[in-house]
């Protein structure tokens, strides 16, 4: 079964593989960049980011010397910004702990910041042909459907079970190609919805195809409780075309990104209460009649743990802010700062003037 499974997958891969830049190299640094970028990201979206990072930082030494804001700005729009911050930390670890030579073995890769079992396996396999099985969402889906495994993939038991099975199916003589093949197969053929079962090379031996359980697998436990948030941003500017922004310091997905003054509520809140909150936050007086509502999102901005309903107000005054955590910049310079995609989308629809 093992050799047959791998043979079918690899044959399919050789006929259907996409020509992607990280597949044309064994450079562990470039492969690592691609793997970090593609976490929680589709290839079509991640490819331009990969090209940008390789262009700006062709070597790990270049990345290690970069400023965090530069890295975050290049990452802008990809989300899960801890990945970008970890990139920088890991690059510096390579310089300090490995004399600038990017590691290729699983045992050394797993020590780097932001690298887990999957990424360490992928980089070791693709750059060094190390016989370690790569298990990502695509692999979970292929294996669960093919063998009919109903153990939740995000449970401790499931993670151990699927890792063991993935190793048993691995072609240890050619692990890099095998791993690339099963991942690509899951991405293009055994897709989450409407898989191409008609032309699937595994169809004859696939449990889910025979038992009609394709839509039931893989099984995933629902753990994250989604909360609703209401964000109110204030674009506070003066007649010199300057605005006030601040850097998010608290831990979270937007840590170290810049934003307008913000008031967060658990539910819809009257404007007069929002204005009161802004006055306390900024220690200024706001004339309610001169406050303009520029934009309100039609649909919530969805994150993994919360859905955000946002609105953007504008207020023009000659006041100043005495808080040290806010900075005053020219409107035209705002584009140089890394910002959350929620604000980026707003600016694309309503350019600041």
Tab-separated table of C-alpha atoms in Angstrom:
chain	number	residue	atom	x	y	z
A	1	UNK	CA	0.000	0.000	0.000
A	2	UNK	CA	2.811	2.425	0.930
A	3	UNK	CA	4.726	2.212	-2.347
A	4	UNK	CA	1.522	2.129	-4.395
A	5	UNK	CA	0.159	5.253	-2.704
A	6	UNK	CA	3.399	7.190	-3.189
A	7	UNK	CA	3.792	6.030	-6.796
A	8	UNK	CA	0.311	7.219	-7.765
A	9	UNK	CA	0.766	10.550	-5.992
A	10	UNK	CA	4.186	11.232	-7.521
A	11	UNK	CA	3.051	10.290	-11.034
A	12	UNK	CA	0.103	12.666	-10.688
A	13	UNK	CA	2.435	15.384	-9.352
A	14	UNK	CA	4.854	15.158	-12.239
A	15	UNK	CA	1.992	15.767	-14.654
A	16	UNK	CA	0.200	18.506	-12.684
A	17	UNK	CA	2.716	20.391	-10.554
A	18	UNK	CA	2.708	24.173	-10.584
A	19	UNK	CA	5.933	25.951	-11.513
A	20	UNK	CA	6.688	27.776	-8.273
A	21	UNK	CA	10.026	29.492	-7.523
A	22	UNK	CA	10.647	27.742	-4.214
A	23	UNK	CA	10.448	24.396	-5.998
A	24	UNK	CA	13.343	25.336	-8.245
A	25	UNK	CA	15.830	25.710	-5.427
A	26	UNK	CA	17.342	23.791	-2.532
A	27	UNK	CA	18.280	26.997	-0.741
A	28	UNK	CA	16.907	26.411	2.791
A	29	UNK	CA	16.521	30.154	3.404
A	30	UNK	CA	14.279	30.658	0.368
A	31	UNK	CA	12.310	27.499	1.115
A	32	UNK	CA	11.834	28.647	4.711
A	33	UNK	CA	10.571	32.049	3.527
A	34	UNK	CA	8.023	30.367	1.277
A	35	UNK	CA	6.798	28.039	4.014
A	36	UNK	CA	6.323	30.829	6.557
A	37	UNK	CA	4.542	33.032	4.005
A	38	UNK	CA	2.248	30.204	2.883
A	39	UNK	CA	1.047	29.382	6.395
A	40	UNK	CA	-2.648	30.349	6.478
A	41	UNK	CA	-2.187	31.786	2.967
A	42	UNK	CA	-3.125	30.622	-0.533
A	43	UNK	CA	-0.312	30.273	-3.077
A	44	UNK	CA	-1.829	32.919	-5.374
A	45	UNK	CA	-1.798	35.429	-2.528
A	46	UNK	CA	1.555	34.388	-1.088
A	47	UNK	CA	3.610	34.325	-4.302
A	48	UNK	CA	3.920	38.141	-4.690
A	49	UNK	CA	4.993	38.391	-1.043
A	50	UNK	CA	7.622	35.683	-1.527
A	51	UNK	CA	9.014	37.559	-4.531
A	52	UNK	CA	9.085	40.820	-2.550
A	53	UNK	CA	10.950	39.257	0.359
A	54	UNK	CA	13.506	37.497	-1.842
A	55	UNK	CA	14.091	40.756	-3.730
A	56	UNK	CA	14.465	42.898	-0.600
A	57	UNK	CA	16.319	40.260	1.418
A	58	UNK	CA	18.128	37.863	-0.970
A	59	UNK	CA	20.106	36.334	1.915
A	60	UNK	CA	19.366	35.605	5.550
A	61	UNK	CA	22.067	38.155	6.422
A	62	UNK	CA	20.048	40.859	4.631
A	63	UNK	CA	16.902	39.918	6.534
A	64	UNK	CA	18.697	39.830	9.886
A	65	UNK	CA	19.863	43.437	9.398
A	66	UNK	CA	16.391	44.739	8.541
A	67	UNK	CA	14.293	46.992	10.760
A	68	UNK	CA	11.127	45.412	12.128
A	69	UNK	CA	8.938	48.116	10.605
A	70	UNK	CA	10.414	47.385	7.170
A	71	UNK	CA	9.589	43.691	7.530
A	72	UNK	CA	6.071	44.425	8.781
A	73	UNK	CA	5.451	46.853	5.914
A	74	UNK	CA	6.437	44.214	3.339
A	75	UNK	CA	4.205	41.724	5.162
A	76	UNK	CA	1.244	44.115	5.227
A	77	UNK	CA	-1.957	42.419	4.101
A	78	UNK	CA	-0.914	38.830	4.856
A	79	UNK	CA	-2.227	38.806	8.411
A	80	UNK	CA	-0.933	36.772	11.368
A	81	UNK	CA	1.832	39.336	11.823
A	82	UNK	CA	3.610	37.265	14.457
A	83	UNK	CA	4.944	35.277	11.509
A	84	UNK	CA	6.725	38.379	10.217
A	85	UNK	CA	8.129	39.258	13.623
A	86	UNK	CA	9.342	35.670	14.049
A	87	UNK	CA	11.019	35.801	10.636
A	88	UNK	CA	13.264	38.566	11.869
A	89	UNK	CA	14.048	36.835	15.162
A	90	UNK	CA	14.844	33.551	13.411
A	91	UNK	CA	17.107	35.286	10.887
A	92	UNK	CA	19.106	36.827	13.730
A	93	UNK	CA	19.319	33.397	15.397
A	94	UNK	CA	20.853	31.987	12.202
A	95	UNK	CA	23.465	34.754	12.238
A	96	UNK	CA	24.255	34.404	15.946
A	97	UNK	CA	23.940	30.637	16.433
A	98	UNK	CA	24.842	29.177	13.035
A	99	UNK	CA	27.441	31.648	11.729
A	100	UNK	CA	24.996	32.857	9.107
A	101	UNK	CA	24.581	29.413	7.529
A	102	UNK	CA	20.909	28.473	7.364
A	103	UNK	CA	20.409	25.002	8.896
A	104	UNK	CA	19.090	22.146	6.755
A	105	UNK	CA	18.382	19.420	9.295
A	106	UNK	CA	15.145	18.960	11.185
A	107	UNK	CA	16.920	18.827	14.557
A	108	UNK	CA	18.470	22.272	14.035
A	109	UNK	CA	15.579	23.907	12.185
A	110	UNK	CA	13.115	23.124	14.973
A	111	UNK	CA	15.184	25.344	17.293
A	112	UNK	CA	14.494	28.501	15.294
A	113	UNK	CA	11.839	30.976	16.398
A	114	UNK	CA	8.497	30.467	14.689
A	115	UNK	CA	9.382	27.062	13.251
A	116	UNK	CA	7.220	24.150	14.320
A	117	UNK	CA	7.139	20.490	13.375
A	118	UNK	CA	5.567	21.099	9.973
A	119	UNK	CA	7.932	23.868	8.831
A	120	UNK	CA	11.041	22.100	10.119
A	121	UNK	CA	9.996	18.946	8.277
A	122	UNK	CA	9.255	20.835	5.067
A	123	UNK	CA	12.541	22.758	4.956
A	124	UNK	CA	14.599	19.684	5.916
A	125	UNK	CA	12.840	17.568	3.308
A	126	UNK	CA	12.872	20.045	0.422
A	127	UNK	CA	16.379	21.435	0.958
A	128	UNK	CA	18.161	18.325	2.226
A	129	UNK	CA	15.949	15.406	1.123
A	130	UNK	CA	15.765	14.365	4.771
A	131	UNK	CA	13.264	11.488	5.216
A	132	UNK	CA	10.747	13.311	7.396
A	133	UNK	CA	7.041	13.395	6.609
A	134	UNK	CA	5.393	16.776	6.070
A	135	UNK	CA	1.873	17.072	7.475
A	136	UNK	CA	-0.106	20.194	6.612
A	137	UNK	CA	-3.806	20.802	6.025
A	138	UNK	CA	-3.635	19.284	2.556
A	139	UNK	CA	-1.948	16.142	3.849
A	140	UNK	CA	-4.469	15.760	6.667
A	141	UNK	CA	-7.275	15.934	4.126
A	142	UNK	CA	-5.765	13.432	1.690
A	143	UNK	CA	-4.896	10.863	4.350
A	144	UNK	CA	-8.168	11.166	6.263
A	145	UNK	CA	-10.230	10.690	3.119
A	146	UNK	CA	-8.065	7.987	1.581
A	147	UNK	CA	-7.927	5.836	4.725
A	148	UNK	CA	-11.225	6.894	6.308
A	149	UNK	CA	-9.817	8.343	9.522
A	150	UNK	CA	-12.351	10.220	11.645
A	151	UNK	CA	-10.009	11.207	14.470
A	152	UNK	CA	-10.121	15.049	14.742
A	153	UNK	CA	-7.021	16.471	13.089
A	154	UNK	CA	-6.677	19.243	15.683
A	155	UNK	CA	-6.738	16.900	18.659
A	156	UNK	CA	-3.606	15.607	20.397
A	157	UNK	CA	-4.572	12.069	19.454
A	158	UNK	CA	-5.179	13.067	15.841
A	159	UNK	CA	-1.869	14.890	15.453
A	160	UNK	CA	0.028	11.835	16.660
A	161	UNK	CA	-1.997	9.420	14.542
A	162	UNK	CA	-1.684	11.362	11.297
A	163	UNK	CA	2.035	11.993	11.822
A	164	UNK	CA	2.593	8.258	12.285
A	165	UNK	CA	0.565	7.392	9.179
A	166	UNK	CA	2.302	10.063	7.098
A	167	UNK	CA	5.665	8.523	8.006
A	168	UNK	CA	4.404	5.047	7.097
A	169	UNK	CA	3.351	6.302	3.640
A	170	UNK	CA	6.572	8.242	3.022
A	171	UNK	CA	8.887	7.234	0.210
A	172	UNK	CA	12.114	7.402	2.215
A	173	UNK	CA	14.216	7.134	-0.947
A	174	UNK	CA	12.721	10.297	-2.404
A	175	UNK	CA	11.028	12.159	0.481
A	176	UNK	CA	11.242	15.644	-1.033
A	177	UNK	CA	9.262	14.717	-4.136
A	178	UNK	CA	6.816	12.590	-2.143
A	179	UNK	CA	6.078	15.433	0.287
A	180	UNK	CA	5.696	18.005	-2.477
A	181	UNK	CA	3.425	15.600	-4.357
A	182	UNK	CA	0.973	14.864	-1.547
A	183	UNK	CA	0.740	18.561	-0.616
A	184	UNK	CA	0.120	19.569	-4.229
A	185	UNK	CA	-2.380	16.755	-4.642
A	186	UNK	CA	-4.359	18.064	-1.683
A	187	UNK	CA	-4.185	21.627	-2.987
A	188	UNK	CA	-5.282	20.886	-6.553
A	189	UNK	CA	-7.138	17.565	-6.665
A	190	UNK	CA	-8.323	16.480	-3.204
A	191	UNK	CA	-9.591	19.969	-2.406
A	192	UNK	CA	-11.774	20.904	0.591
A	193	UNK	CA	-14.831	21.420	-1.614
A	194	UNK	CA	-15.660	19.739	-4.927
A	195	UNK	CA	-12.576	17.490	-5.132
A	196	UNK	CA	-11.764	16.119	-8.561
A	197	UNK	CA	-12.611	12.513	-7.702
A	198	UNK	CA	-13.384	11.615	-11.327
A	199	UNK	CA	-9.711	11.920	-12.321
A	200	UNK	CA	-8.188	10.985	-8.962
A	201	UNK	CA	-5.437	8.333	-9.215
A	202	UNK	CA	-6.378	7.075	-5.735
A	203	UNK	CA	-10.065	6.722	-6.494
A	204	UNK	CA	-10.098	2.903	-6.600
A	205	UNK	CA	-8.631	2.546	-3.090
A	206	UNK	CA	-10.121	5.682	-1.491
A	207	UNK	CA	-12.320	4.958	1.531
A	208	UNK	CA	-14.277	8.216	1.240
A	209	UNK	CA	-15.023	7.742	-2.439
A	210	UNK	CA	-16.352	4.229	-1.822
A	211	UNK	CA	-18.303	5.180	1.328
A	212	UNK	CA	-19.416	8.630	0.158
A	213	UNK	CA	-17.880	10.399	3.173
A	214	UNK	CA	-15.823	12.978	1.295
A	215	UNK	CA	-17.752	15.929	2.763
A	216	UNK	CA	-17.332	14.537	6.290
A	217	UNK	CA	-13.529	14.398	6.297
A	218	UNK	CA	-11.288	15.550	7.725
A	219	UNK	CA	-12.911	16.000	11.130
A	220	UNK	CA	-11.938	19.133	13.021
A	221	UNK	CA	-12.982	20.154	16.507
A	222	UNK	CA	-14.386	23.637	16.916
A	223	UNK	CA	-12.394	25.269	19.683
A	224	UNK	CA	-12.188	28.974	18.976
A	225	UNK	CA	-15.034	31.127	20.239
A	226	UNK	CA	-15.658	34.023	17.884
A	227	UNK	CA	-16.299	37.352	19.582
A	228	UNK	CA	-17.911	40.427	18.049
A	229	UNK	CA	-16.103	43.761	18.345
A	230	UNK	CA	-17.010	47.282	17.281
A	231	UNK	CA	-14.005	49.425	16.345
A	232	UNK	CA	-14.286	53.203	16.033
A	233	UNK	CA	-11.271	54.937	14.504
A	234	UNK	CA	-10.688	58.683	14.615
A	235	UNK	CA	-8.704	60.360	11.852
A	236	UNK	CA	-7.623	63.418	13.793
A	237	UNK	CA	-5.940	65.924	11.523
A	238	UNK	CA	-5.053	69.601	11.364
A	239	UNK	CA	-4.991	72.156	8.567
A	240	UNK	CA	-1.308	71.397	7.895
A	241	UNK	CA	-2.439	67.979	6.615
A	242	UNK	CA	-0.971	66.157	9.591
A	243	UNK	CA	-2.576	63.220	11.410
A	244	UNK	CA	-2.033	61.429	14.698
A	245	UNK	CA	-1.196	57.714	14.803
A	246	UNK	CA	0.202	55.325	17.350
A	247	UNK	CA	1.982	51.977	17.432
A	248	UNK	CA	0.160	48.997	18.931
A	249	UNK	CA	2.302	47.679	21.774
A	250	UNK	CA	-0.014	45.111	23.357
A	251	UNK	CA	0.395	41.532	22.187
A	252	UNK	CA	-1.953	40.459	19.432
A	253	UNK	CA	-2.054	39.878	15.698
A	254	UNK	CA	-1.531	43.595	14.977
A	255	UNK	CA	1.276	44.108	17.470
A	256	UNK	CA	3.762	46.810	16.354
A	257	UNK	CA	1.498	47.992	13.521
A	258	UNK	CA	0.315	51.595	13.346
A	259	UNK	CA	-3.258	52.832	13.534
A	260	UNK	CA	-5.467	55.852	14.153
A	261	UNK	CA	-6.789	56.568	17.659
A	262	UNK	CA	-9.165	53.710	18.446
A	263	UNK	CA	-12.119	53.045	20.719
A	264	UNK	CA	-13.293	49.432	21.050
A	265	UNK	CA	-16.755	48.392	22.234
A	266	UNK	CA	-18.403	45.007	22.708
A	267	UNK	CA	-21.639	46.217	21.105
A	268	UNK	CA	-23.016	49.065	19.029
A	269	UNK	CA	-22.527	52.295	20.943
A	270	UNK	CA	-24.121	55.747	20.494
A	271	UNK	CA	-21.827	58.283	18.829
A	272	UNK	CA	-21.978	60.595	21.824
A	273	UNK	CA	-20.477	57.856	24.007
A	274	UNK	CA	-17.780	57.141	21.416
A	275	UNK	CA	-16.897	60.840	21.315
A	276	UNK	CA	-16.684	60.889	25.095
A	277	UNK	CA	-14.285	57.942	24.967
A	278	UNK	CA	-12.112	59.709	22.370
A	279	UNK	CA	-12.016	62.858	24.494
A	280	UNK	CA	-10.797	60.858	27.497
A	281	UNK	CA	-8.323	58.887	25.402
A	282	UNK	CA	-6.775	61.901	23.685
A	283	UNK	CA	-7.416	64.510	26.376
A	284	UNK	CA	-8.999	66.934	23.892
A	285	UNK	CA	-12.425	68.514	23.347
A	286	UNK	CA	-14.424	67.359	20.308
A	287	UNK	CA	-17.282	69.339	18.811
A	288	UNK	CA	-19.852	66.677	17.976
A	289	UNK	CA	-21.310	68.803	15.155
A	290	UNK	CA	-17.941	68.865	13.358
A	291	UNK	CA	-17.293	65.128	13.605
A	292	UNK	CA	-17.722	63.371	10.250
A	293	UNK	CA	-18.496	59.676	9.783
A	294	UNK	CA	-16.529	58.786	6.634
A	295	UNK	CA	-17.055	55.065	6.407
A	296	UNK	CA	-18.754	52.126	8.088
A	297	UNK	CA	-17.958	48.562	7.016
A	298	UNK	CA	-20.800	46.670	5.357
A	299	UNK	CA	-19.500	43.293	6.522
A	300	UNK	CA	-17.402	42.371	9.558
A	301	UNK	CA	-13.651	42.060	9.095
A	302	UNK	CA	-13.136	38.425	10.046
A	303	UNK	CA	-10.163	37.257	12.069
A	304	UNK	CA	-9.625	33.800	13.505
A	305	UNK	CA	-10.894	34.804	16.948
A	306	UNK	CA	-13.056	37.839	16.355
A	307	UNK	CA	-15.268	39.622	13.839
A	308	UNK	CA	-14.736	43.373	13.681
A	309	UNK	CA	-17.362	45.916	12.678
A	310	UNK	CA	-15.479	49.133	11.990
A	311	UNK	CA	-16.332	52.772	11.440
A	312	UNK	CA	-14.028	55.678	10.641
A	313	UNK	CA	-14.596	59.224	11.848
A	314	UNK	CA	-12.745	62.349	10.776
A	315	UNK	CA	-12.183	65.435	12.891
A	316	UNK	CA	-10.231	68.535	11.913
A	317	UNK	CA	-8.827	70.794	14.607
A	318	UNK	CA	-5.747	72.722	15.612
A	319	UNK	CA	-5.447	70.792	18.851
A	320	UNK	CA	-2.422	68.758	19.883
A	321	UNK	CA	-2.064	65.502	21.801
A	322	UNK	CA	0.140	65.386	24.862
A	323	UNK	CA	0.447	61.597	25.011
A	324	UNK	CA	3.915	60.273	24.177
A	325	UNK	CA	2.558	57.121	22.526
A	326	UNK	CA	1.013	59.143	19.682
A	327	UNK	CA	3.042	60.684	16.891
A	328	UNK	CA	2.102	63.417	14.423
A	329	UNK	CA	2.960	62.784	10.783
A	330	UNK	CA	2.205	64.189	7.360
A	331	UNK	CA	-0.779	62.476	5.735
A	332	UNK	CA	1.335	61.619	2.691
A	333	UNK	CA	3.831	59.780	4.919
A	334	UNK	CA	1.259	57.391	6.393
A	335	UNK	CA	1.736	54.991	3.485
A	336	UNK	CA	5.283	54.322	4.709
A	337	UNK	CA	4.080	52.780	7.979
A	338	UNK	CA	2.964	49.148	8.445
A	339	UNK	CA	-0.778	49.128	9.142
A	340	UNK	CA	-3.528	46.506	9.646
A	341	UNK	CA	-5.266	45.386	6.460
A	342	UNK	CA	-8.553	46.705	7.898
A	343	UNK	CA	-7.158	50.246	7.742
A	344	UNK	CA	-5.430	49.592	4.425
A	345	UNK	CA	-8.746	48.578	2.854
A	346	UNK	CA	-10.360	51.737	4.201
A	347	UNK	CA	-7.621	53.955	2.755
A	348	UNK	CA	-7.861	52.250	-0.617
A	349	UNK	CA	-11.557	53.177	-0.705
A	350	UNK	CA	-11.161	56.586	0.943
A	351	UNK	CA	-7.691	58.065	0.238
A	352	UNK	CA	-6.561	60.440	2.965
A	353	UNK	CA	-6.390	64.085	1.963
